[in-house]
PDB file of C-alpha atoms in Angstrom:
ATOM      1  CA  MET A  17      93.734  65.939 107.458  1.00 92.00           C
ATOM      2  CA  THR A  18      92.063  65.106 110.585  1.00 93.00           C
ATOM      3  CA  ALA A  19      90.991  67.732 113.090  1.00 91.00           C
ATOM      4  CA  SER A  20      89.302  68.457 117.081  1.00 90.00           C
ATOM      5  CA  ALA A  21      87.585  70.704 116.018  1.00 92.00           C
ATOM      6  CA  PRO A  22      83.360  70.257 115.346  1.00 93.00           C
ATOM      7  CA  ALA A  23      81.981  69.649 112.202  1.00 95.00           C
ATOM      8  CA  GLY A  24      80.116  72.399 112.038  1.00 95.00           C
ATOM      9  CA  VAL A  25      83.730  75.081 113.150  1.00 95.00           C
ATOM     10  CA  LEU A  26      85.571  73.471 109.565  1.00 96.00           C
ATOM     11  CA  TYR A  27      82.904  73.949 107.276  1.00 97.00           C
ATOM     12  CA  GLY A  28      82.311  77.225 107.898  1.00 96.00           C
ATOM     13  CA  LEU A  29      85.739  77.935 107.853  1.00 96.00           C
ATOM     14  CA  ILE A  30      85.632  76.200 104.138  1.00 97.00           C
ATOM     15  CA  ALA A  31      82.242  78.040 103.128  1.00 97.00           C
ATOM     16  CA  ASP A  32      83.156  81.618 103.687  1.00 96.00           C
ATOM     17  CA  ALA A  33      85.967  82.228 101.601  1.00 97.00           C
ATOM     18  CA  SER A  34      85.858  86.303 102.420  1.00 95.00           C
ATOM     19  CA  HIS A  35      88.530  84.678 105.153  1.00 96.00           C
ATOM     20  CA  TRP A  36      90.928  82.215 102.980  1.00 98.00           C
ATOM     21  CA  PRO A  37      93.342  85.035 102.685  1.00 98.00           C
ATOM     22  CA  LEU A  38      93.661  85.471 106.038  1.00 97.00           C
ATOM     23  CA  PHE A  39      93.584  81.703 106.718  1.00 97.00           C
ATOM     24  CA  PHE A  40      94.971  79.845 103.973  1.00 97.00           C
ATOM     25  CA  GLN A  41      99.161  80.905 102.470  1.00 94.00           C
ATOM     26  CA  PRO A  42      98.275  80.548  99.017  1.00 95.00           C
ATOM     27  CA  CYS A  43      94.986  82.327  98.804  1.00 98.00           C
ATOM     28  CA  LEU A  44      96.146  86.283  98.283  1.00 98.00           C
ATOM     29  CA  HIS A  45      92.174  88.116  97.334  1.00 98.00           C
ATOM     30  CA  VAL A  46      88.762  86.538  96.751  1.00 98.00           C
ATOM     31  CA  GLU A  47      86.057  89.360  96.094  1.00 97.00           C
ATOM     32  CA  GLN A  48      82.421  87.158  95.601  1.00 97.00           C
ATOM     33  CA  LEU A  49      80.493  88.377  92.535  1.00 97.00           C
ATOM     34  CA  ASP A  50      77.362  86.151  93.778  1.00 97.00           C
ATOM     35  CA  PHE A  51      75.360  84.711  96.468  1.00 97.00           C
ATOM     36  CA  ASP A  52      71.793  83.443  97.189  1.00 96.00           C
ATOM     37  CA  GLY A  53      72.305  81.534  99.801  1.00 91.00           C
ATOM     38  CA  SER A  54      73.883  78.190  98.542  1.00 95.00           C
ATOM     39  CA  HIS A  55      75.590  78.963  95.186  1.00 97.00           C
ATOM     40  CA  GLU A  56      78.133  82.109  94.536  1.00 98.00           C
ATOM     41  CA  ARG A  57      80.820  83.586  92.350  1.00 98.00           C
ATOM     42  CA  LEU A  58      84.155  83.935  93.207  1.00 98.00           C
ATOM     43  CA  ARG A  59      86.819  86.204  91.714  1.00 98.00           C
ATOM     44  CA  MET A  60      89.666  84.648  93.639  1.00 98.00           C
ATOM     45  CA  TRP A  61      93.351  85.677  93.719  1.00 98.00           C
ATOM     46  CA  ALA A  62      96.344  83.329  94.553  1.00 97.00           C
ATOM     47  CA  ALA A  63     100.041  82.187  94.505  1.00 95.00           C
ATOM     48  CA  ALA A  64     100.217  79.445  91.592  1.00 93.00           C
ATOM     49  CA  GLY A  65     104.142  78.639  92.448  1.00 89.00           C
ATOM     50  CA  ASP A  66     106.394  81.374  91.520  1.00 89.00           C
ATOM     51  CA  GLU A  67     103.099  83.287  89.311  1.00 93.00           C
ATOM     52  CA  ILE A  68      99.677  84.823  90.285  1.00 96.00           C
ATOM     53  CA  ALA A  69      97.077  82.895  88.552  1.00 96.00           C
ATOM     54  CA  SER A  70      92.972  84.758  88.805  1.00 97.00           C
ATOM     55  CA  TRP A  71      90.294  83.341  88.128  1.00 98.00           C
ATOM     56  CA  VAL A  72      86.439  82.956  88.549  1.00 98.00           C
ATOM     57  CA  SER A  73      84.832  80.303  90.694  1.00 98.00           C
ATOM     58  CA  SER A  74      80.926  78.412  90.846  1.00 98.00           C
ATOM     59  CA  ARG A  75      80.580  76.723  94.503  1.00 98.00           C
ATOM     60  CA  ARG A  76      77.586  75.037  95.799  1.00 98.00           C
ATOM     61  CA  LEU A  77      77.419  75.212  99.777  1.00 98.00           C
ATOM     62  CA  ASP A  78      75.902  71.676 101.690  1.00 98.00           C
ATOM     63  CA  VAL A  79      75.828  73.334 105.049  1.00 97.00           C
ATOM     64  CA  GLY A  80      73.724  69.741 105.629  1.00 96.00           C
ATOM     65  CA  ARG A  81      76.276  67.965 104.560  1.00 97.00           C
ATOM     66  CA  HIS A  82      78.685  69.879 104.800  1.00 97.00           C
ATOM     67  CA  ARG A  83      80.244  69.752 101.315  1.00 98.00           C
ATOM     68  CA  VAL A  84      81.500  72.329  99.156  1.00 98.00           C
ATOM     69  CA  GLU A  85      81.888  71.653  95.302  1.00 98.00           C
ATOM     70  CA  PHE A  86      83.651  74.277  93.085  1.00 98.00           C
ATOM     71  CA  ARG A  87      84.302  74.214  90.118  1.00 98.00           C
ATOM     72  CA  GLN A  88      86.210  76.855  87.641  1.00 98.00           C
ATOM     73  CA  ASP A  89      84.245  78.798  85.214  1.00 97.00           C
ATOM     74  CA  VAL A  90      87.097  81.109  83.727  1.00 97.00           C
ATOM     75  CA  THR A  91      89.476  79.179  83.357  1.00 96.00           C
ATOM     76  CA  ALA A  92      94.237  79.936  84.540  1.00 93.00           C
ATOM     77  CA  ALA A  93      96.090  79.072  81.868  1.00 91.00           C
ATOM     78  CA  PRO A  94      97.268  76.371  80.602  1.00 93.00           C
ATOM     79  CA  VAL A  95      93.823  74.947  82.562  1.00 95.00           C
ATOM     80  CA  GLU A  96      91.216  74.113  80.727  1.00 96.00           C
ATOM     81  CA  SER A  97      89.256  73.200  83.417  1.00 97.00           C
ATOM     82  CA  MET A  98      88.888  72.467  87.120  1.00 97.00           C
ATOM     83  CA  ARG A  99      86.286  70.845  89.689  1.00 98.00           C
ATOM     84  CA  GLY A 100      86.286  69.228  92.374  1.00 98.00           C
ATOM     85  CA  VAL A 101      84.646  69.244  96.569  1.00 98.00           C
ATOM     86  CA  TRP A 102      85.466  70.071 100.175  1.00 98.00           C
ATOM     87  CA  THR A 103      83.831  67.387 102.647  1.00 98.00           C
ATOM     88  CA  VAL A 104      83.872  67.226 106.412  1.00 98.00           C
ATOM     89  CA  THR A 105      83.013  64.214 107.711  1.00 97.00           C
ATOM     90  CA  SER A 106      82.334  63.621 111.522  1.00 94.00           C
ATOM     91  CA  LEU A 107      84.061  61.022 113.752  1.00 92.00           C
ATOM     92  CA  GLY A 108      82.520  61.011 116.506  1.00 86.00           C
ATOM     93  CA  ASP A 109      85.202  63.679 119.052  1.00 86.00           C
ATOM     94  CA  ARG A 110      87.736  64.536 115.991  1.00 91.00           C
ATOM     95  CA  CYS A 111      86.603  65.796 112.100  1.00 95.00           C
ATOM     96  CA  ARG A 112      88.186  64.324 109.153  1.00 96.00           C
ATOM     97  CA  VAL A 113      87.918  66.913 105.642  1.00 97.00           C
ATOM     98  CA  SER A 114      89.217  65.466 102.479  1.00 97.00           C
ATOM     99  CA  LEU A 115      89.954  68.600  99.523  1.00 97.00           C
ATOM    100  CA  GLU A 116      89.763  66.290  95.824  1.00 97.00           C
ATOM    101  CA  HIS A 117      90.660  68.182  92.265  1.00 97.00           C
ATOM    102  CA  ALA A 118      89.927  67.476  89.284  1.00 97.00           C
ATOM    103  CA  PHE A 119      91.472  69.080  86.473  1.00 96.00           C
ATOM    104  CA  THR A 120      92.381  69.384  82.505  1.00 96.00           C
ATOM    105  CA  VAL A 121      94.761  70.644  80.405  1.00 95.00           C
ATOM    106  CA  ALA A 122      94.939  72.944  77.482  1.00 92.00           C
ATOM    107  CA  GLY A 123      96.581  70.517  74.486  1.00 91.00           C
ATOM    108  CA  ASP A 124      97.525  67.898  77.432  1.00 89.00           C
ATOM    109  CA  ASP A 125     101.640  69.396  77.455  1.00 92.00           C
ATOM    110  CA  PRO A 126     102.155  67.011  80.274  1.00 93.00           C
ATOM    111  CA  GLU A 127     104.884  69.757  80.984  1.00 94.00           C
ATOM    112  CA  ASP A 128     102.335  71.645  82.263  1.00 93.00           C
ATOM    113  CA  VAL A 129      99.731  68.629  83.553  1.00 95.00           C
ATOM    114  CA  ALA A 130     102.676  67.746  85.347  1.00 96.00           C
ATOM    115  CA  ARG A 131     103.212  71.282  86.656  1.00 95.00           C
ATOM    116  CA  LEU A 132      99.715  71.839  88.287  1.00 95.00           C
ATOM    117  CA  GLU A 133      99.320  68.703  89.369  1.00 96.00           C
ATOM    118  CA  ARG A 134     102.293  69.943  91.697  1.00 96.00           C
ATOM    119  CA  ILE A 135     101.229  73.628  92.170  1.00 96.00           C
ATOM    120  CA  THR A 136      97.647  72.462  92.783  1.00 96.00           C
ATOM    121  CA  HIS A 137      98.967  69.416  94.988  1.00 96.00           C
ATOM    122  CA  ALA A 138     101.125  72.207  97.364  1.00 96.00           C
ATOM    123  CA  ASN A 139      98.427  74.496  97.488  1.00 96.00           C
ATOM    124  CA  SER A 140      95.813  72.138  99.385  1.00 97.00           C
ATOM    125  CA  ARG A 141      98.647  70.645 101.177  1.00 96.00           C
ATOM    126  CA  ALA A 142      98.581  74.627 102.519  1.00 96.00           C
ATOM    127  CA  GLN A 143      94.604  74.857 102.616  1.00 96.00           C
ATOM    128  CA  LEU A 144      94.406  71.536 105.405  1.00 96.00           C
ATOM    129  CA  ASP A 145      97.750  72.552 106.727  1.00 95.00           C
ATOM    130  CA  GLY A 146      95.701  75.841 107.758  1.00 94.00           C
ATOM    131  CA  LEU A 147      92.481  74.252 108.452  1.00 95.00           C
ATOM    132  CA  ALA A 148      94.508  72.214 111.038  1.00 93.00           C
ATOM    133  CA  TRP A 149      96.279  75.331 112.683  1.00 94.00           C
ATOM    134  CA  LEU A 150      92.874  77.539 112.733  1.00 94.00           C
ATOM    135  CA  ALA A 151      91.240  73.745 114.159  1.00 91.00           C
ATOM    136  CA  GLU A 152      93.655  73.615 116.834  1.00 89.00           C
ATOM    137  CA  ARG A 153      92.377  77.458 117.829  1.00 93.00           C
ATOM    138  CA  TRP A 154      89.053  77.565 117.008  1.00 93.00           C
ATOM    139  CA  ASP A 155      87.631  77.755 120.259  1.00 93.00           C
ATOM    140  CA  ARG A 156      89.636  81.475 120.659  1.00 94.00           C
ATOM    141  CA  LEU A 157      90.098  81.777 116.881  1.00 95.00           C
ATOM    142  CA  ASP A 158      87.719  85.314 117.644  1.00 95.00           C
ATOM    143  CA  ALA A 159      90.793  87.011 120.043  1.00 97.00           C
ATOM    144  CA  LEU A 160      93.690  85.970 117.183  1.00 97.00           C
ATOM    145  CA  VAL A 161      92.049  88.022 114.491  1.00 98.00           C
ATOM    146  CA  LEU A 162      92.399  91.585 114.858  1.00 98.00           C
ATOM    147  CA  SER A 163      90.374  93.683 112.644  1.00 98.00           C
ATOM    148  CA  PHE A 164      90.917  98.033 112.291  1.00 98.00           C
ATOM    149  CA  GLU A 165      90.648 100.280 110.386  1.00 98.00           C
ATOM    150  CA  ASP A 166      91.459 104.766 110.082  1.00 97.00           C
ATOM    151  CA  THR A 167      89.813 107.046 107.592  1.00 97.00           C
ATOM    152  CA  VAL A 168      90.654 111.118 106.665  1.00 95.00           C
ATOM    153  CA  ARG A 169      88.632 112.923 105.660  1.00 94.00           C
ATOM    154  CA  LEU A 170      89.816 115.392 102.645  1.00 92.00           C
ATOM    155  CA  LYS A 171      88.653 118.097  99.818  1.00 91.00           C
ATOM    156  CA  ALA A 172      91.080 117.044  97.037  1.00 90.00           C
ATOM    157  CA  PRO A 173      90.388 114.749  93.300  1.00 91.00           C
ATOM    158  CA  PRO A 174      90.518 111.146  94.413  1.00 95.00           C
ATOM    159  CA  GLU A 175      92.491 110.728  90.973  1.00 95.00           C
ATOM    160  CA  LEU A 176      95.288 112.185  93.147  1.00 95.00           C
ATOM    161  CA  VAL A 177      95.183 110.156  96.105  1.00 96.00           C
ATOM    162  CA  PHE A 178      94.679 107.035  93.958  1.00 97.00           C
ATOM    163  CA  ASP A 179      97.680 107.540  92.887  1.00 96.00           C
ATOM    164  CA  PHE A 180      99.589 108.151  95.780  1.00 96.00           C
ATOM    165  CA  LEU A 181      98.442 104.546  96.919  1.00 97.00           C
ATOM    166  CA  TYR A 182      98.152 103.018  93.387  1.00 98.00           C
ATOM    167  CA  ARG A 183     102.165 103.975  93.178  1.00 96.00           C
ATOM    168  CA  ALA A 184     104.169 102.564  95.617  1.00 97.00           C
ATOM    169  CA  GLY A 185     107.849 102.490  94.182  1.00 96.00           C
ATOM    170  CA  ASP A 186     107.595 106.644  94.761  1.00 96.00           C
ATOM    171  CA  TRP A 187     107.549 105.547  99.065  1.00 96.00           C
ATOM    172  CA  PRO A 188     110.437 106.227  99.733  1.00 96.00           C
ATOM    173  CA  ASP A 189     110.806 109.516  98.416  1.00 95.00           C
ATOM    174  CA  ARG A 190     107.920 110.066  99.715  1.00 95.00           C
ATOM    175  CA  LEU A 191     107.097 108.831 103.276  1.00 94.00           C
ATOM    176  CA  PRO A 192     109.308 108.965 106.383  1.00 92.00           C
ATOM    177  CA  HIS A 193     109.483 105.227 107.334  1.00 91.00           C
ATOM    178  CA  VAL A 194     110.216 103.716 104.172  1.00 94.00           C
ATOM    179  CA  HIS A 195     113.314 103.361 103.108  1.00 94.00           C
ATOM    180  CA  SER A 196     113.434 100.936 100.774  1.00 96.00           C
ATOM    181  CA  MET A 197     111.024  99.811  97.939  1.00 97.00           C
ATOM    182  CA  ARG A 198     111.517  96.594  94.874  1.00 97.00           C
ATOM    183  CA  LEU A 199     107.666  97.122  92.879  1.00 97.00           C
ATOM    184  CA  THR A 200     107.129  94.740  89.385  1.00 97.00           C
ATOM    185  CA  GLU A 201     104.180  94.772  87.806  1.00 97.00           C
ATOM    186  CA  ASP A 202     104.147  91.844  85.190  1.00 93.00           C
ATOM    187  CA  SER A 203     100.425  91.738  84.934  1.00 92.00           C
ATOM    188  CA  PRO A 204      97.968  94.928  84.891  1.00 94.00           C
ATOM    189  CA  GLY A 205      97.205  96.097  88.627  1.00 96.00           C
ATOM    190  CA  VAL A 206      98.289  92.786  90.409  1.00 97.00           C
ATOM    191  CA  GLN A 207     101.960  94.504  91.529  1.00 98.00           C
ATOM    192  CA  VAL A 208     104.328  92.578  93.685  1.00 98.00           C
ATOM    193  CA  MET A 209     106.402  94.634  96.466  1.00 97.00           C
ATOM    194  CA  ALA A 210     109.237  94.238  98.828  1.00 97.00           C
ATOM    195  CA  MET A 211     108.710  96.979 100.755  1.00 96.00           C
ATOM    196  CA  GLY A 212     111.426  97.943 103.729  1.00 94.00           C
ATOM    197  CA  SER A 213     110.836 100.345 106.659  1.00 91.00           C
ATOM    198  CA  ALA A 214     110.832 101.389 110.206  1.00 87.00           C
ATOM    199  CA  THR A 215     108.978 100.655 112.728  1.00 81.00           C
ATOM    200  CA  GLY A 216     107.907 103.281 116.345  1.00 77.00           C
ATOM    201  CA  ASP A 217     111.079 103.073 117.823  1.00 77.00           C
ATOM    202  CA  GLY A 218     113.368 102.424 114.715  1.00 77.00           C
ATOM    203  CA  THR A 219     113.114  98.850 114.241  1.00 81.00           C
ATOM    204  CA  ALA A 220     114.023  97.944 110.420  1.00 83.00           C
ATOM    205  CA  HIS A 221     110.792  95.916 109.016  1.00 83.00           C
ATOM    206  CA  ASP A 222     110.654  93.900 105.950  1.00 91.00           C
ATOM    207  CA  THR A 223     107.446  93.233 104.269  1.00 94.00           C
ATOM    208  CA  GLU A 224     106.157  91.419 101.378  1.00 97.00           C
ATOM    209  CA  SER A 225     103.076  91.539  99.548  1.00 98.00           C
ATOM    210  CA  VAL A 226     100.956  91.151  96.688  1.00 98.00           C
ATOM    211  CA  ARG A 227      98.292  93.752  95.512  1.00 98.00           C
ATOM    212  CA  MET A 228      95.868  93.644  93.275  1.00 98.00           C
ATOM    213  CA  CYS A 229      94.480  97.560  91.903  1.00 98.00           C
ATOM    214  CA  PHE A 230      91.318  98.420  90.946  1.00 98.00           C
ATOM    215  CA  PRO A 231      91.374 101.866  90.212  1.00 96.00           C
ATOM    216  CA  GLY A 232      88.012 102.211  88.842  1.00 95.00           C
ATOM    217  CA  ALA A 233      86.560 101.536  92.314  1.00 97.00           C
ATOM    218  CA  GLY A 234      89.571 103.234  93.923  1.00 97.00           C
ATOM    219  CA  ARG A 235      90.187 100.324  96.099  1.00 98.00           C
ATOM    220  CA  ILE A 236      93.971  98.991  96.327  1.00 98.00           C
ATOM    221  CA  VAL A 237      93.466  95.333  98.398  1.00 98.00           C
ATOM    222  CA  TYR A 238      97.077  93.254  99.350  1.00 98.00           C
ATOM    223  CA  LYS A 239      98.189  90.280 101.120  1.00 98.00           C
ATOM    224  CA  GLN A 240     101.342  90.358 103.042  1.00 97.00           C
ATOM    225  CA  THR A 241     103.035  87.142 102.240  1.00 96.00           C
ATOM    226  CA  ARG A 242     106.613  88.289 104.365  1.00 95.00           C
ATOM    227  CA  THR A 243     104.784  89.261 107.660  1.00 95.00           C
ATOM    228  CA  ALA A 244     106.463  90.657 111.318  1.00 91.00           C
ATOM    229  CA  PRO A 245     106.563  87.858 113.720  1.00 92.00           C
ATOM    230  CA  LEU A 246     103.656  88.236 115.757  1.00 95.00           C
ATOM    231  CA  MET A 247     101.054  87.962 112.527  1.00 96.00           C
ATOM    232  CA  ALA A 248     100.807  84.189 110.632  1.00 96.00           C
ATOM    233  CA  ALA A 249      98.833  86.444 108.372  1.00 97.00           C
ATOM    234  CA  HIS A 250      98.090  90.191 106.628  1.00 98.00           C
ATOM    235  CA  THR A 251      95.697  91.717 104.492  1.00 98.00           C
ATOM    236  CA  GLY A 252      94.470  94.617 104.485  1.00 98.00           C
ATOM    237  CA  GLU A 253      92.916  97.563 101.831  1.00 98.00           C
ATOM    238  CA  TRP A 254      93.250 101.313 100.706  1.00 98.00           C
ATOM    239  CA  SER A 255      90.171 102.894  99.808  1.00 98.00           C
ATOM    240  CA  VAL A 256      89.073 105.966  98.336  1.00 98.00           C
ATOM    241  CA  GLU A 257      85.456 106.861  98.166  1.00 97.00           C
ATOM    242  CA  PRO A 258      84.134 110.417  97.480  1.00 96.00           C
ATOM    243  CA  ASP A 259      80.845 111.677  97.926  1.00 95.00           C
ATOM    244  CA  ALA A 260      79.298 114.500  97.119  1.00 93.00           C
ATOM    245  CA  SER A 261      81.008 117.143  99.403  1.00 93.00           C
ATOM    246  CA  GLY A 262      84.603 115.135  99.428  1.00 93.00           C
ATOM    247  CA  LEU A 263      85.897 111.723 100.152  1.00 96.00           C
ATOM    248  CA  ASP A 264      87.190 109.678 102.532  1.00 97.00           C
ATOM    249  CA  VAL A 265      89.978 107.418 102.288  1.00 97.00           C
ATOM    250  CA  THR A 266      90.229 104.235 104.639  1.00 98.00           C
ATOM    251  CA  ALA A 267      93.277 101.831 105.177  1.00 98.00           C
ATOM    252  CA  ARG A 268      91.636  98.424 106.729  1.00 98.00           C
ATOM    253  CA  HIS A 269      93.674  95.759 108.693  1.00 98.00           C
ATOM    254  CA  THR A 270      92.774  92.800 109.153  1.00 98.00           C
ATOM    255  CA  VAL A 271      95.472  90.156 110.904  1.00 98.00           C
ATOM    256  CA  LEU A 272      95.605  86.898 112.115  1.00 98.00           C
ATOM    257  CA  LEU A 273      98.336  86.606 115.139  1.00 97.00           C
ATOM    258  CA  ARG A 274     100.656  84.058 116.329  1.00 96.00           C
ATOM    259  CA  GLU A 275      99.665  83.199 119.656  1.00 94.00           C
ATOM    260  CA  ASP A 276     103.314  81.321 120.730  1.00 94.00           C
ATOM    261  CA  ALA A 277     105.517  84.533 119.210  1.00 97.00           C
ATOM    262  CA  VAL A 278     103.475  87.577 122.143  1.00 97.00           C
ATOM    263  CA  GLU A 279     106.275  86.395 124.674  1.00 97.00           C
ATOM    264  CA  ARG A 280     109.159  86.371 122.301  1.00 96.00           C
ATOM    265  CA  VAL A 281     108.695  89.694 120.849  1.00 95.00           C
ATOM    266  CA  LEU A 282     106.403  91.557 123.728  1.00 96.00           C
ATOM    267  CA  GLY A 283     108.432  89.738 126.694  1.00 96.00           C
ATOM    268  CA  PRO A 284     108.101  87.812 129.522  1.00 95.00           C
ATOM    269  CA  ALA A 285     104.262  87.763 130.724  1.00 94.00           C
ATOM    270  CA  ALA A 286     102.874  90.040 127.801  1.00 97.00           C
ATOM    271  CA  THR A 287      99.423  88.422 126.884  1.00 97.00           C
ATOM    272  CA  VAL A 288      97.550  88.349 123.671  1.00 97.00           C
ATOM    273  CA  GLU A 289      95.674  91.228 124.241  1.00 97.00           C
ATOM    274  CA  ASP A 290      99.141  93.138 124.662  1.00 97.00           C
ATOM    275  CA  ALA A 291      99.654  92.482 121.076  1.00 98.00           C
ATOM    276  CA  ARG A 292      96.668  92.898 119.688  1.00 98.00           C
ATOM    277  CA  ARG A 293      97.580  96.793 121.043  1.00 97.00           C
ATOM    278  CA  HIS A 294     100.404  96.920 119.824  1.00 96.00           C
ATOM    279  CA  LEU A 295      99.649  95.631 115.962  1.00 96.00           C
ATOM    280  CA  ARG A 296      97.122  98.075 116.578  1.00 97.00           C
ATOM    281  CA  GLU A 297      99.337 100.557 117.429  1.00 96.00           C
ATOM    282  CA  GLU A 298     102.360  99.800 115.244  1.00 94.00           C
ATOM    283  CA  LEU A 299     100.288  99.672 112.107  1.00 95.00           C
ATOM    284  CA  GLY A 300      98.005 101.700 113.029  1.00 96.00           C
ATOM    285  CA  ARG A 301     100.652 104.578 112.970  1.00 95.00           C
ATOM    286  CA  ALA A 302     102.568 103.333 109.257  1.00 94.00           C
ATOM    287  CA  SER A 303      98.766 104.102 108.075  1.00 96.00           C
ATOM    288  CA  ARG A 304      98.028 107.472 108.937  1.00 95.00           C
ATOM    289  CA  ILE A 305     100.847 108.232 107.875  1.00 95.00           C
ATOM    290  CA  VAL A 306     100.276 106.716 104.481  1.00 96.00           C
ATOM    291  CA  LEU A 307      97.316 108.503 104.932  1.00 96.00           C
ATOM    292  CA  ASP A 308      98.458 111.913 105.675  1.00 95.00           C
ATOM    293  CA  ARG A 309     101.159 111.817 103.411  1.00 94.00           C
ATOM    294  CA  ALA A 310      98.657 111.013 100.102  1.00 95.00           C
ATOM    295  CA  ALA A 311      96.361 114.044 101.928  1.00 93.00           C
ATOM    296  CA  HIS A 312      99.017 116.329 101.384  1.00 91.00           C
ATOM    297  CA  HIS A 313     100.144 115.287  97.814  1.00 90.00           C
ATOM    298  CA  ALA A 314      96.749 115.458  96.730  1.00 90.00           C
ATOM    299  CA  THR A 315      95.863 119.160  98.014  1.00 87.00           C
ATOM    300  CA  SER A 316      99.150 120.449  97.563  1.00 83.00           C
ATOM    301  CA  ALA A 317      98.916 119.325  93.383  1.00 64.00           C
ATOM    302  CA  VAL A 318      95.928 121.255  93.990  1.00 52.00           C
ATOM    303  CA  ARG A 319      97.068 124.542  95.519  1.00 51.00           C
ATOM    304  CA  VAL A 320      99.715 124.001  92.741  1.00 44.00           C
ATOM    305  CA  LEU A 321      97.069 123.979  89.720  1.00 45.00           C
TER     306      LEU A 321
END
């Protein structure tokens, strides 16, 4: 892939894996386990065909050579080993980005090898296409990324609040703006959900998401795999953080705006700033409904007990 962006910008997008779920379509969530400035370990979740795979990778970051080497320390079946390298090469006013993989499959089953080749190629192509999309907009990327959060302060058992957030399958009976929900959890803590809801003006709104749930940490992180037209990508987190006097329940959102949809969705002469305000209001409104209902659920249960 070649792009008209500085090598340092492209390298930075590759090196900062925390933003991969927002920037790269196959990537669902990344947790940084260790980092010393040049070596890091990451726990990653990604779409692998029709499945969701998770693994642990080690990466060596070489900013001077614009190169990132990686290998999987803990693999997902049928992968036996996986390693590779990202390289950014300056070509004057353009840069070339290459992504190489080498892998082995347990048992060398031909069907598993062929399937892994297809998945690796498709995901690599999606990542390179994502980089190309970002490279075209690198000088205004700050305006296209929107992050915000809303928090409520409660005196209630954190387990009850987390239970409300975790049991999203019950939301149509508990939340006024959610009218349908299809939720599956084939692997413990990994939920795939399709939700039908209504926006502030009553417009029907359908989304699909993958959620990674961490009960011990009081966190649920998610990525929408089907978003509203204004968003190229949307990631978020629900967190329940207790302390000595109560707990904070927070909804966090990070959005990558689709600037070519702004006027189509919001009308002629609408700007990126208008889109940022609109999404802040709409996403914040929906999140605050969930937070308020979670608070009511937890405090009502305490009163009944």
